PDB file of C-alpha atoms and ligand atoms in Angstrom:
ATOM      1  CA  MET A  22     237.876 246.149 258.525  1.00  0.00           C
ATOM      2  CA  LYS A  23     235.736 244.041 256.233  1.00  0.00           C
ATOM      3  CA  LYS A  24     237.435 245.442 253.231  1.00  0.00           C
ATOM      4  CA  ILE A  25     240.752 244.274 254.622  1.00  0.00           C
ATOM      5  CA  ALA A  26     239.499 240.806 255.096  1.00  0.00           C
ATOM      6  CA  LEU A  27     238.193 240.720 251.611  1.00  0.00           C
ATOM      7  CA  ILE A  28     241.412 241.740 250.241  1.00  0.00           C
ATOM      8  CA  LEU A  29     243.310 239.233 252.117  1.00  0.00           C
ATOM      9  CA  ALA A  30     240.816 236.620 250.962  1.00  0.00           C
ATOM     10  CA  ALA A  31     241.555 237.630 247.365  1.00  0.00           C
ATOM     11  CA  ALA A  32     245.380 237.384 247.871  1.00  0.00           C
ATOM     12  CA  ILE A  33     244.908 234.009 249.312  1.00  0.00           C
ATOM     13  CA  LEU A  34     242.804 232.980 246.324  1.00  0.00           C
ATOM     14  CA  LEU A  35     245.469 234.303 243.888  1.00  0.00           C
ATOM     15  CA  THR A  36     248.039 232.020 245.399  1.00  0.00           C
ATOM     16  CA  ALA A  37     245.882 229.098 245.680  1.00  0.00           C
ATOM     17  CA  CYS A  38     243.814 229.017 242.501  1.00  0.00           C
ATOM     18  CA  GLY A  39     244.926 225.615 241.510  1.00  0.00           C
ATOM     19  CA  GLY A  40     241.529 224.464 241.860  1.00  0.00           C
ATOM     20  CA  ALA A  41     238.551 224.073 244.323  1.00  0.00           C
ATOM     21  CA  PRO A  42     236.664 221.030 242.881  1.00  0.00           C
ATOM     22  CA  GLY A  43     233.995 221.481 245.486  1.00  0.00           C
ATOM     23  CA  THR A  44     232.850 224.579 243.528  1.00  0.00           C
ATOM     24  CA  ALA A  45     229.779 224.512 241.454  1.00  0.00           C
ATOM     25  CA  GLY A  46     226.928 226.734 240.159  1.00  0.00           C
ATOM     26  CA  SER A  47     228.432 229.270 237.932  1.00  0.00           C
ATOM     27  CA  GLU A  48     227.857 229.489 234.360  1.00  0.00           C
ATOM     28  CA  GLU A  49     231.461 228.167 233.976  1.00  0.00           C
ATOM     29  CA  ASN A  50     230.587 225.183 235.951  1.00  0.00           C
ATOM     30  CA  THR A  51     227.330 224.675 234.181  1.00  0.00           C
ATOM     31  CA  ALA A  52     229.419 224.092 231.219  1.00  0.00           C
ATOM     32  CA  ALA A  53     231.594 221.603 233.073  1.00  0.00           C
ATOM     33  CA  ALA A  54     228.524 219.511 234.018  1.00  0.00           C
ATOM     34  CA  GLU A  55     227.725 219.414 230.487  1.00  0.00           C
ATOM     35  CA  SER A  56     231.056 217.546 229.495  1.00  0.00           C
ATOM     36  CA  GLU A  57     233.030 220.600 228.294  1.00  0.00           C
ATOM     37  CA  THR A  58     236.366 219.260 227.634  1.00  0.00           C
ATOM     38  CA  THR A  59     237.924 222.451 228.791  1.00  0.00           C
ATOM     39  CA  SER A  60     236.595 221.895 232.245  1.00  0.00           C
ATOM     40  CA  ALA A  61     239.428 219.781 233.391  1.00  0.00           C
ATOM     41  CA  ALA A  62     241.861 222.756 233.135  1.00  0.00           C
ATOM     42  CA  MET A  63     239.592 224.988 235.001  1.00  0.00           C
ATOM     43  CA  THR A  64     240.766 226.622 238.092  1.00  0.00           C
ATOM     44  CA  PHE A  65     237.691 228.104 239.558  1.00  0.00           C
ATOM     45  CA  ALA A  66     237.527 228.919 243.264  1.00  0.00           C
ATOM     46  CA  PRO A  67     235.326 230.866 245.624  1.00  0.00           C
ATOM     47  CA  ILE A  68     236.429 233.550 247.813  1.00  0.00           C
ATOM     48  CA  SER A  69     234.853 232.839 251.090  1.00  0.00           C
ATOM     49  CA  VAL A  70     232.968 235.957 252.293  1.00  0.00           C
ATOM     50  CA  THR A  71     231.063 235.234 255.467  1.00  0.00           C
ATOM     51  CA  THR A  72     228.322 237.590 256.213  1.00  0.00           C
ATOM     52  CA  SER A  73     225.091 236.282 257.547  1.00  0.00           C
ATOM     53  CA  ALA A  74     223.292 237.220 254.475  1.00  0.00           C
ATOM     54  CA  THR A  75     225.460 234.911 252.139  1.00  0.00           C
ATOM     55  CA  GLU A  76     225.245 232.112 254.576  1.00  0.00           C
ATOM     56  CA  ALA A  77     221.553 232.277 254.712  1.00  0.00           C
ATOM     57  CA  THR A  78     221.371 232.553 251.045  1.00  0.00           C
ATOM     58  CA  LYS A  79     223.731 229.501 250.479  1.00  0.00           C
ATOM     59  CA  GLU A  80     221.426 227.336 252.419  1.00  0.00           C
ATOM     60  CA  ASP A  81     218.127 228.395 250.522  1.00  0.00           C
ATOM     61  CA  LEU A  82     219.428 228.186 247.023  1.00  0.00           C
ATOM     62  CA  ALA A  83     219.185 224.602 246.477  1.00  0.00           C
ATOM     63  CA  ASP A  84     215.453 224.654 246.844  1.00  0.00           C
ATOM     64  CA  LEU A  85     214.856 227.193 244.250  1.00  0.00           C
ATOM     65  CA  GLN A  86     213.878 226.176 240.715  1.00  0.00           C
ATOM     66  CA  PRO A  87     215.460 228.068 237.871  1.00  0.00           C
ATOM     67  CA  ASP A  88     213.732 230.600 235.795  1.00  0.00           C
ATOM     68  CA  PRO A  89     210.464 231.225 237.721  1.00  0.00           C
ATOM     69  CA  PRO A  90     207.763 232.523 235.512  1.00  0.00           C
ATOM     70  CA  TYR A  91     207.302 236.301 235.295  1.00  0.00           C
ATOM     71  CA  ASP A  92     204.551 238.469 233.668  1.00  0.00           C
ATOM     72  CA  PHE A  93     205.971 241.604 232.338  1.00  0.00           C
ATOM     73  CA  ASP A  94     207.172 242.640 228.957  1.00  0.00           C
ATOM     74  CA  VAL A  95     210.679 244.006 229.273  1.00  0.00           C
ATOM     75  CA  ASP A  96     210.739 245.179 225.691  1.00  0.00           C
ATOM     76  CA  THR A  97     208.220 247.889 226.707  1.00  0.00           C
ATOM     77  CA  MET A  98     210.144 249.020 229.797  1.00  0.00           C
ATOM     78  CA  VAL A  99     213.097 251.194 230.742  1.00  0.00           C
ATOM     79  CA  PRO A 100     215.709 250.633 233.431  1.00  0.00           C
ATOM     80  CA  SER A 101     213.822 252.686 236.002  1.00  0.00           C
ATOM     81  CA  ASP A 102     210.944 250.453 235.808  1.00  0.00           C
ATOM     82  CA  PHE A 103     213.283 247.987 237.785  1.00  0.00           C
ATOM     83  CA  GLY A 104     214.475 250.566 240.374  1.00  0.00           C
ATOM     84  CA  ASP A 105     216.559 253.758 240.782  1.00  0.00           C
ATOM     85  CA  PHE A 106     218.632 253.158 237.622  1.00  0.00           C
ATOM     86  CA  PHE A 107     219.877 255.362 234.928  1.00  0.00           C
ATOM     87  CA  THR A 108     217.317 258.317 235.816  1.00  0.00           C
ATOM     88  CA  GLY A 109     219.715 260.808 234.312  1.00  0.00           C
ATOM     89  CA  THR A 110     219.011 262.264 231.041  1.00  0.00           C
ATOM     90  CA  TYR A 111     221.934 263.639 228.898  1.00  0.00           C
ATOM     91  CA  SER A 112     222.361 264.454 225.126  1.00  0.00           C
ATOM     92  CA  VAL A 113     223.759 261.413 223.239  1.00  0.00           C
ATOM     93  CA  ALA A 114     223.823 260.302 219.738  1.00  0.00           C
ATOM     94  CA  THR A 115     222.842 256.590 218.873  1.00  0.00           C
ATOM     95  CA  SER A 116     223.871 254.472 216.122  1.00  0.00           C
ATOM     96  CA  SER A 117     224.539 250.758 215.414  1.00  0.00           C
ATOM     97  CA  TYR A 118     226.535 248.312 213.079  1.00  0.00           C
ATOM     98  CA  LYS A 119     226.564 244.696 212.397  1.00  0.00           C
ATOM     99  CA  LEU A 120     229.145 242.126 213.266  1.00  0.00           C
ATOM    100  CA  LEU A 121     229.427 239.389 210.472  1.00  0.00           C
ATOM    101  CA  GLU A 122     227.141 241.607 208.353  1.00  0.00           C
ATOM    102  CA  GLY A 123     225.359 239.572 205.576  1.00  0.00           C
ATOM    103  CA  ASP A 124     226.848 236.279 206.495  1.00  0.00           C
ATOM    104  CA  GLY A 125     223.834 234.694 208.099  1.00  0.00           C
ATOM    105  CA  TYR A 126     225.342 235.049 211.535  1.00  0.00           C
ATOM    106  CA  GLU A 127     225.234 238.697 211.884  1.00  0.00           C
ATOM    107  CA  ASN A 128     224.414 240.572 215.016  1.00  0.00           C
ATOM    108  CA  GLU A 129     223.986 244.284 215.959  1.00  0.00           C
ATOM    109  CA  VAL A 130     226.178 246.389 218.214  1.00  0.00           C
ATOM    110  CA  PHE A 131     224.293 249.381 219.566  1.00  0.00           C
ATOM    111  CA  VAL A 132     226.162 252.536 220.168  1.00  0.00           C
ATOM    112  CA  ILE A 133     225.440 255.385 222.606  1.00  0.00           C
ATOM    113  CA  SER A 134     227.817 258.406 222.231  1.00  0.00           C
ATOM    114  CA  SER A 135     228.210 261.674 224.233  1.00  0.00           C
ATOM    115  CA  ASP A 136     229.804 264.718 222.767  1.00  0.00           C
ATOM    116  CA  ASN A 137     231.828 264.981 225.833  1.00  0.00           C
ATOM    117  CA  GLU A 138     235.067 263.057 226.029  1.00  0.00           C
ATOM    118  CA  GLY A 139     235.079 260.010 228.448  1.00  0.00           C
ATOM    119  CA  PRO A 140     235.747 256.383 228.905  1.00  0.00           C
ATOM    120  CA  THR A 141     234.338 253.775 226.561  1.00  0.00           C
ATOM    121  CA  VAL A 142     232.519 250.829 228.061  1.00  0.00           C
ATOM    122  CA  TYR A 143     231.550 247.571 226.065  1.00  0.00           C
ATOM    123  CA  VAL A 144     228.664 245.549 227.207  1.00  0.00           C
ATOM    124  CA  ILE A 145     228.274 241.931 225.922  1.00  0.00           C
ATOM    125  CA  ALA A 146     225.049 240.800 227.241  1.00  0.00           C
ATOM    126  CA  GLY A 147     224.206 237.017 227.036  1.00  0.00           C
ATOM    127  CA  ILE A 148     226.639 235.286 225.079  1.00  0.00           C
ATOM    128  CA  HIS A 149     224.776 232.461 226.562  1.00  0.00           C
ATOM    129  CA  GLY A 150     221.229 232.717 225.130  1.00  0.00           C
ATOM    130  CA  ASP A 151     219.382 230.862 228.013  1.00  0.00           C
ATOM    131  CA  GLU A 152     220.629 233.473 230.700  1.00  0.00           C
ATOM    132  CA  GLU A 153     217.588 235.724 230.181  1.00  0.00           C
ATOM    133  CA  ALA A 154     218.056 238.467 232.750  1.00  0.00           C
ATOM    134  CA  ALA A 155     221.736 239.144 231.296  1.00  0.00           C
ATOM    135  CA  TRP A 156     220.499 239.972 227.778  1.00  0.00           C
ATOM    136  CA  GLN A 157     217.224 241.593 228.903  1.00  0.00           C
ATOM    137  CA  ALA A 158     219.329 243.959 231.153  1.00  0.00           C
ATOM    138  CA  GLY A 159     221.613 244.409 227.905  1.00  0.00           C
ATOM    139  CA  LYS A 160     218.501 245.403 225.923  1.00  0.00           C
ATOM    140  CA  LEU A 161     217.513 247.949 228.598  1.00  0.00           C
ATOM    141  CA  LEU A 162     220.901 249.474 228.615  1.00  0.00           C
ATOM    142  CA  LYS A 163     220.348 250.319 225.031  1.00  0.00           C
ATOM    143  CA  LYS A 164     217.819 252.783 226.204  1.00  0.00           C
ATOM    144  CA  ILE A 165     219.955 254.859 228.697  1.00  0.00           C
ATOM    145  CA  SER A 166     221.800 258.091 228.146  1.00  0.00           C
ATOM    146  CA  ILE A 167     225.380 258.809 229.442  1.00  0.00           C
ATOM    147  CA  LYS A 168     227.053 262.336 230.047  1.00  0.00           C
ATOM    148  CA  CYS A 169     230.327 261.422 228.684  1.00  0.00           C
ATOM    149  CA  GLY A 170     232.273 258.813 226.809  1.00  0.00           C
ATOM    150  CA  LYS A 171     230.688 255.937 224.699  1.00  0.00           C
ATOM    151  CA  LEU A 172     228.841 252.790 225.499  1.00  0.00           C
ATOM    152  CA  TYR A 173     228.685 249.694 223.217  1.00  0.00           C
ATOM    153  CA  VAL A 174     226.075 247.277 223.804  1.00  0.00           C
ATOM    154  CA  ILE A 175     225.357 243.837 222.183  1.00  0.00           C
ATOM    155  CA  ALA A 176     222.391 242.193 223.530  1.00  0.00           C
ATOM    156  CA  PRO A 177     221.535 239.210 223.208  1.00  0.00           C
ATOM    157  CA  ALA A 178     225.048 238.510 222.234  1.00  0.00           C
ATOM    158  CA  ASN A 179     223.944 234.797 221.479  1.00  0.00           C
ATOM    159  CA  ARG A 180     220.914 235.944 219.746  1.00  0.00           C
ATOM    160  CA  TRP A 181     220.497 232.459 218.189  1.00  0.00           C
ATOM    161  CA  GLY A 182     220.394 230.752 221.567  1.00  0.00           C
ATOM    162  CA  ALA A 183     218.086 233.531 223.031  1.00  0.00           C
ATOM    163  CA  SER A 184     215.489 232.830 220.250  1.00  0.00           C
ATOM    164  CA  ALA A 185     215.828 229.071 220.229  1.00  0.00           C
ATOM    165  CA  VAL A 186     212.854 226.993 221.972  1.00  0.00           C
ATOM    166  CA  PRO A 187     213.952 226.282 224.437  1.00  0.00           C
ATOM    167  CA  LYS A 188     216.530 228.894 224.983  1.00  0.00           C
ATOM    168  CA  THR A 189     220.025 227.583 224.914  1.00  0.00           C
ATOM    169  CA  ARG A 190     223.722 228.612 225.810  1.00  0.00           C
ATOM    170  CA  TYR A 191     224.989 227.339 222.713  1.00  0.00           C
ATOM    171  CA  LEU A 192     225.367 228.556 219.170  1.00  0.00           C
ATOM    172  CA  ASP A 193     224.868 225.692 216.673  1.00  0.00           C
ATOM    173  CA  GLY A 194     225.840 223.241 219.332  1.00  0.00           C
ATOM    174  CA  LYS A 195     228.936 224.825 220.591  1.00  0.00           C
ATOM    175  CA  ASP A 196     229.496 227.105 223.666  1.00  0.00           C
ATOM    176  CA  PRO A 197     230.401 230.503 222.176  1.00  0.00           C
ATOM    177  CA  ASN A 198     231.926 231.337 225.590  1.00  0.00           C
ATOM    178  CA  ARG A 199     234.612 228.610 225.189  1.00  0.00           C
ATOM    179  CA  ALA A 200     235.268 229.722 221.668  1.00  0.00           C
ATOM    180  CA  PHE A 201     237.215 232.991 222.155  1.00  0.00           C
ATOM    181  CA  PRO A 202     239.303 234.533 220.793  1.00  0.00           C
ATOM    182  CA  GLY A 203     237.717 232.655 217.815  1.00  0.00           C
ATOM    183  CA  ASP A 204     238.522 231.598 214.440  1.00  0.00           C
ATOM    184  CA  PRO A 205     237.261 233.123 211.176  1.00  0.00           C
ATOM    185  CA  SER A 206     237.300 229.759 209.499  1.00  0.00           C
ATOM    186  CA  GLY A 207     236.205 227.670 212.346  1.00  0.00           C
ATOM    187  CA  THR A 208     232.630 226.740 213.770  1.00  0.00           C
ATOM    188  CA  ASN A 209     229.829 229.357 213.671  1.00  0.00           C
ATOM    189  CA  ALA A 210     230.486 229.852 217.472  1.00  0.00           C
ATOM    190  CA  GLN A 211     234.144 230.576 216.656  1.00  0.00           C
ATOM    191  CA  ARG A 212     233.423 232.770 213.753  1.00  0.00           C
ATOM    192  CA  PHE A 213     231.133 234.829 215.841  1.00  0.00           C
ATOM    193  CA  ALA A 214     233.641 234.839 218.723  1.00  0.00           C
ATOM    194  CA  TYR A 215     236.381 235.980 216.377  1.00  0.00           C
ATOM    195  CA  ALA A 216     234.233 238.862 215.139  1.00  0.00           C
ATOM    196  CA  LEU A 217     233.190 240.087 218.573  1.00  0.00           C
ATOM    197  CA  TYR A 218     236.710 239.682 219.952  1.00  0.00           C
ATOM    198  CA  ASN A 219     238.139 241.623 217.172  1.00  0.00           C
ATOM    199  CA  ASP A 220     235.368 244.395 217.436  1.00  0.00           C
ATOM    200  CA  VAL A 221     236.313 244.725 221.217  1.00  0.00           C
ATOM    201  CA  LYS A 222     239.999 244.993 220.198  1.00  0.00           C
ATOM    202  CA  ASP A 223     239.208 247.554 217.623  1.00  0.00           C
ATOM    203  CA  LYS A 224     237.030 249.738 219.803  1.00  0.00           C
ATOM    204  CA  ALA A 225     239.585 249.440 222.596  1.00  0.00           C
ATOM    205  CA  PRO A 226     237.260 249.935 225.553  1.00  0.00           C
ATOM    206  CA  ASP A 227     238.403 250.977 228.937  1.00  0.00           C
ATOM    207  CA  PHE A 228     235.952 248.341 230.553  1.00  0.00           C
ATOM    208  CA  VAL A 229     234.135 245.233 229.266  1.00  0.00           C
ATOM    209  CA  PHE A 230     230.969 243.768 230.831  1.00  0.00           C
ATOM    210  CA  ASP A 231     230.169 240.221 230.067  1.00  0.00           C
ATOM    211  CA  LEU A 232     226.563 239.734 231.559  1.00  0.00           C
ATOM    212  CA  HIS A 233     225.737 236.135 232.465  1.00  0.00           C
ATOM    213  CA  GLU A 234     223.502 234.032 234.686  1.00  0.00           C
ATOM    214  CA  ALA A 235     223.963 231.100 236.870  1.00  0.00           C
ATOM    215  CA  VAL A 236     222.181 227.776 237.980  1.00  0.00           C
ATOM    216  CA  ILE A 237     222.865 225.208 240.634  1.00  0.00           C
ATOM    217  CA  VAL A 238     224.078 222.102 238.739  1.00  0.00           C
ATOM    218  CA  GLN A 239     225.202 219.723 241.363  1.00  0.00           C
ATOM    219  CA  GLU A 240     223.612 218.936 244.634  1.00  0.00           C
ATOM    220  CA  GLY A 241     225.870 219.212 247.776  1.00  0.00           C
ATOM    221  CA  ARG A 242     228.323 221.533 246.419  1.00  0.00           C
ATOM    222  CA  ASP A 243     229.168 225.000 247.523  1.00  0.00           C
ATOM    223  CA  TYR A 244     227.434 227.757 245.817  1.00  0.00           C
ATOM    224  CA  LEU A 245     226.897 231.406 246.668  1.00  0.00           C
ATOM    225  CA  GLY A 246     224.448 232.536 244.065  1.00  0.00           C
ATOM    226  CA  SER A 247     224.981 235.831 242.371  1.00  0.00           C
ATOM    227  CA  SER A 248     228.694 236.611 241.768  1.00  0.00           C
ATOM    228  CA  ILE A 249     231.289 238.740 239.893  1.00  0.00           C
ATOM    229  CA  ILE A 250     234.028 236.919 237.934  1.00  0.00           C
ATOM    230  CA  TYR A 251     237.471 238.547 237.082  1.00  0.00           C
ATOM    231  CA  SER A 252     240.739 237.185 235.812  1.00  0.00           C
ATOM    232  CA  ASP A 253     243.165 239.868 236.995  1.00  0.00           C
ATOM    233  CA  MET A 254     242.258 241.859 239.892  1.00  0.00           C
ATOM    234  CA  GLU A 255     245.011 244.353 239.355  1.00  0.00           C
ATOM    235  CA  LEU A 256     243.147 245.771 236.274  1.00  0.00           C
ATOM    236  CA  PHE A 257     240.252 246.942 238.497  1.00  0.00           C
ATOM    237  CA  GLY A 258     242.010 248.698 241.383  1.00  0.00           C
ATOM    238  CA  ASP A 259     239.521 248.626 244.361  1.00  0.00           C
ATOM    239  CA  LEU A 260     236.403 248.367 242.192  1.00  0.00           C
ATOM    240  CA  ILE A 261     235.509 244.725 242.571  1.00  0.00           C
ATOM    241  CA  ILE A 262     236.213 244.731 246.426  1.00  0.00           C
ATOM    242  CA  ASP A 263     234.022 247.985 246.725  1.00  0.00           C
ATOM    243  CA  LEU A 264     231.173 246.568 244.667  1.00  0.00           C
ATOM    244  CA  VAL A 265     231.016 243.355 246.463  1.00  0.00           C
ATOM    245  CA  LEU A 266     231.051 245.025 249.711  1.00  0.00           C
ATOM    246  CA  ALA A 267     228.351 247.435 248.729  1.00  0.00           C
ATOM    247  CA  SER A 268     226.067 244.431 247.660  1.00  0.00           C
ATOM    248  CA  GLN A 269     226.756 242.573 250.908  1.00  0.00           C
ATOM    249  CA  GLU A 270     226.044 245.790 253.012  1.00  0.00           C
ATOM    250  CA  GLY A 271     222.772 246.237 251.217  1.00  0.00           C
ATOM    251  CA  GLU A 272     223.774 249.297 249.401  1.00  0.00           C
ATOM    252  CA  ILE A 273     223.289 247.978 246.032  1.00  0.00           C
ATOM    253  CA  CYS A 274     221.344 244.997 244.515  1.00  0.00           C
ATOM    254  CA  THR A 275     218.597 242.823 246.074  1.00  0.00           C
ATOM    255  CA  LYS A 276     221.215 239.827 246.817  1.00  0.00           C
ATOM    256  CA  PRO A 277     224.591 239.900 248.070  1.00  0.00           C
ATOM    257  CA  PHE A 278     227.227 239.092 245.488  1.00  0.00           C
ATOM    258  CA  ASN A 279     230.500 237.109 245.713  1.00  0.00           C
ATOM    259  CA  PHE A 280     233.491 237.121 243.719  1.00  0.00           C
ATOM    260  CA  TYR A 281     235.602 234.382 241.792  1.00  0.00           C
ATOM    261  CA  SER A 282     238.627 234.056 239.559  1.00  0.00           C
ATOM    262  CA  PRO A 283     239.539 233.364 236.889  1.00  0.00           C
ATOM    263  CA  GLY A 284     237.223 232.915 234.094  1.00  0.00           C
ATOM    264  CA  PRO A 285     237.727 229.732 232.121  1.00  0.00           C
ATOM    265  CA  ALA A 286     239.803 229.125 229.069  1.00  0.00           C
ATOM    266  CA  GLY A 287     238.142 230.325 225.916  1.00  0.00           C
ATOM    267  CA  SER A 288     235.768 232.672 227.797  1.00  0.00           C
ATOM    268  CA  ILE A 289     235.412 236.418 227.101  1.00  0.00           C
ATOM    269  CA  ASN A 290     236.541 237.198 230.436  1.00  0.00           C
ATOM    270  CA  ARG A 291     239.828 235.236 230.197  1.00  0.00           C
ATOM    271  CA  THR A 292     240.688 235.942 226.740  1.00  0.00           C
ATOM    272  CA  ILE A 293     240.034 239.538 226.610  1.00  0.00           C
ATOM    273  CA  THR A 294     241.753 240.079 229.995  1.00  0.00           C
ATOM    274  CA  GLU A 295     244.728 238.182 228.775  1.00  0.00           C
ATOM    275  CA  GLY A 296     244.855 239.108 225.301  1.00  0.00           C
ATOM    276  CA  LEU A 297     243.894 242.872 225.315  1.00  0.00           C
ATOM    277  CA  ARG A 298     244.596 243.745 228.887  1.00  0.00           C
ATOM    278  CA  ILE A 299     241.253 245.294 229.386  1.00  0.00           C
ATOM    279  CA  PRO A 300     239.383 244.734 232.611  1.00  0.00           C
ATOM    280  CA  VAL A 301     236.518 242.438 232.004  1.00  0.00           C
ATOM    281  CA  MET A 302     233.854 241.896 234.759  1.00  0.00           C
ATOM    282  CA  THR A 303     231.502 238.855 234.281  1.00  0.00           C
ATOM    283  CA  VAL A 304     228.237 239.339 236.080  1.00  0.00           C
ATOM    284  CA  GLU A 305     226.197 236.278 237.233  1.00  0.00           C
ATOM    285  CA  THR A 306     222.813 236.518 238.633  1.00  0.00           C
ATOM    286  CA  PHE A 307     221.194 233.421 240.038  1.00  0.00           C
ATOM    287  CA  ARG A 308     218.453 231.971 237.877  1.00  0.00           C
ATOM    288  CA  GLY A 309     216.608 230.798 240.871  1.00  0.00           C
ATOM    289  CA  TYR A 310     215.619 234.103 241.842  1.00  0.00           C
ATOM    290  CA  GLN A 311     212.706 236.258 240.482  1.00  0.00           C
ATOM    291  CA  MET A 312     213.351 237.751 236.993  1.00  0.00           C
ATOM    292  CA  ARG A 313     212.602 241.211 238.227  1.00  0.00           C
ATOM    293  CA  ASP A 314     215.295 240.898 240.888  1.00  0.00           C
ATOM    294  CA  ARG A 315     217.834 239.448 238.494  1.00  0.00           C
ATOM    295  CA  ILE A 316     217.455 242.138 235.931  1.00  0.00           C
ATOM    296  CA  SER A 317     217.407 244.711 238.654  1.00  0.00           C
ATOM    297  CA  ASP A 318     220.724 243.359 240.015  1.00  0.00           C
ATOM    298  CA  GLN A 319     222.221 243.325 236.552  1.00  0.00           C
ATOM    299  CA  LEU A 320     221.418 247.117 235.976  1.00  0.00           C
ATOM    300  CA  ASP A 321     222.547 247.747 239.436  1.00  0.00           C
ATOM    301  CA  VAL A 322     226.042 246.419 238.949  1.00  0.00           C
ATOM    302  CA  VAL A 323     226.472 248.194 235.634  1.00  0.00           C
ATOM    303  CA  GLN A 324     225.199 251.462 236.986  1.00  0.00           C
ATOM    304  CA  TYR A 325     227.749 251.275 239.848  1.00  0.00           C
ATOM    305  CA  VAL A 326     230.616 250.808 237.465  1.00  0.00           C
ATOM    306  CA  LEU A 327     229.316 253.368 235.145  1.00  0.00           C
ATOM    307  CA  ARG A 328     229.134 255.931 237.954  1.00  0.00           C
ATOM    308  CA  SER A 329     232.759 255.001 239.048  1.00  0.00           C
ATOM    309  CA  TYR A 330     233.949 255.674 235.574  1.00  0.00           C
ATOM    310  CA  GLY A 331     231.772 258.994 235.416  1.00  0.00           C
ATOM    311  CA  LEU A 332     229.494 257.955 232.562  1.00  0.00           C
ATOM    312  CA  VAL A 333     226.403 258.648 234.811  1.00  0.00           C
ATOM    313  CA  ASP A 334     225.665 260.262 237.948  1.00  0.00           C
TER     314      ASP A 334
HETATM  315 ZN1  LIG B  16     226.813 232.332 230.917  1.00  0.00          ZN
END
C-alpha cells in the first residue's frame, strides 16, 4: 500500500515539477543560497512521504549544527567498520588511471574488476569537496571486492575542495557540479567536468552514483534530511521506490531517506541522465548527523544498489 502511495506521489511530482520554492536544504539549494545564477531555473520539489519517522526528523533537523566533530581515522578503516557492509570477498583485479593527467588538475579513477561478466557501476564521490561523508564513503568503496562486473570510483572527485582549509564545494571558485558536461577550454571546473563526463561516456556504465551531502541553508523551509535525487524515474524501474521504502521501514540506513527530482542544470545528475541516458542516483546525507552514521548510510545505499545489480551478495 505504501509503495503505491509513493508511486502516486512520484507521478504527481512529475506532472508538477514547475517549482516548489519552499524547498531548501539539498546540496542543490545550498548552491541557490550561494547566488548561483542557475538557481532561477531550478525545478526542485520534494515528494511528500509521511511516515512518523520523517515527520519527527524534520522537526529536529533545524537544531543540528553541520559537521559535528568525530574522532576516528577513515583512512585506516574498511566498510565493515561502519556496519554490515561489503563483507563478501571475491577475486578481483584493481588498477587506476588519471583524468587530465599531467595538467595540474589530474585526479585518479580507481577500478575494481571481476573476471566474471557483469554490470559496470561508476561512483563519483564528493564532486563537492566539503561534503566529507560522501567522499569518505567513496574512499572506503575502493577497498571492496565484487563478484562480477566492474566498479569505477573517483573519490574525492573534487580533491581540491576536499583538501582546502576550510573544505569547499568549489573548484577554483566555481561549482563543478554546475559545470557539466564541461568545456575543454573553459574554467578549471569546466575542464575537470569535461574530463569526468567524457570518462563516464567512454566507460558506458550501467549505473552512476553521485555521492553528496546536504545542509540546512534557510530557516523555516521544508527539509527532510537525507535524500535520493534522480532526473528520470523510468531509468530506475522500481529501484528508487524500493530503496526509499527500505530506508523508511528501517531495513537499511540509520535515517529515513526521501527522494527529489530533477537534478539542477549543469549537474552530474541532470547531464549524465539526459546526455547519456544512464541512471544517475545522487545520494545526500544530512551534515547535521554524526559522521559515522552519514558514512554508514552512504555505504548502505551503495550496497543496496550493488546488490540489486548482482555485484555483491
Ligand atoms: Zn553536493
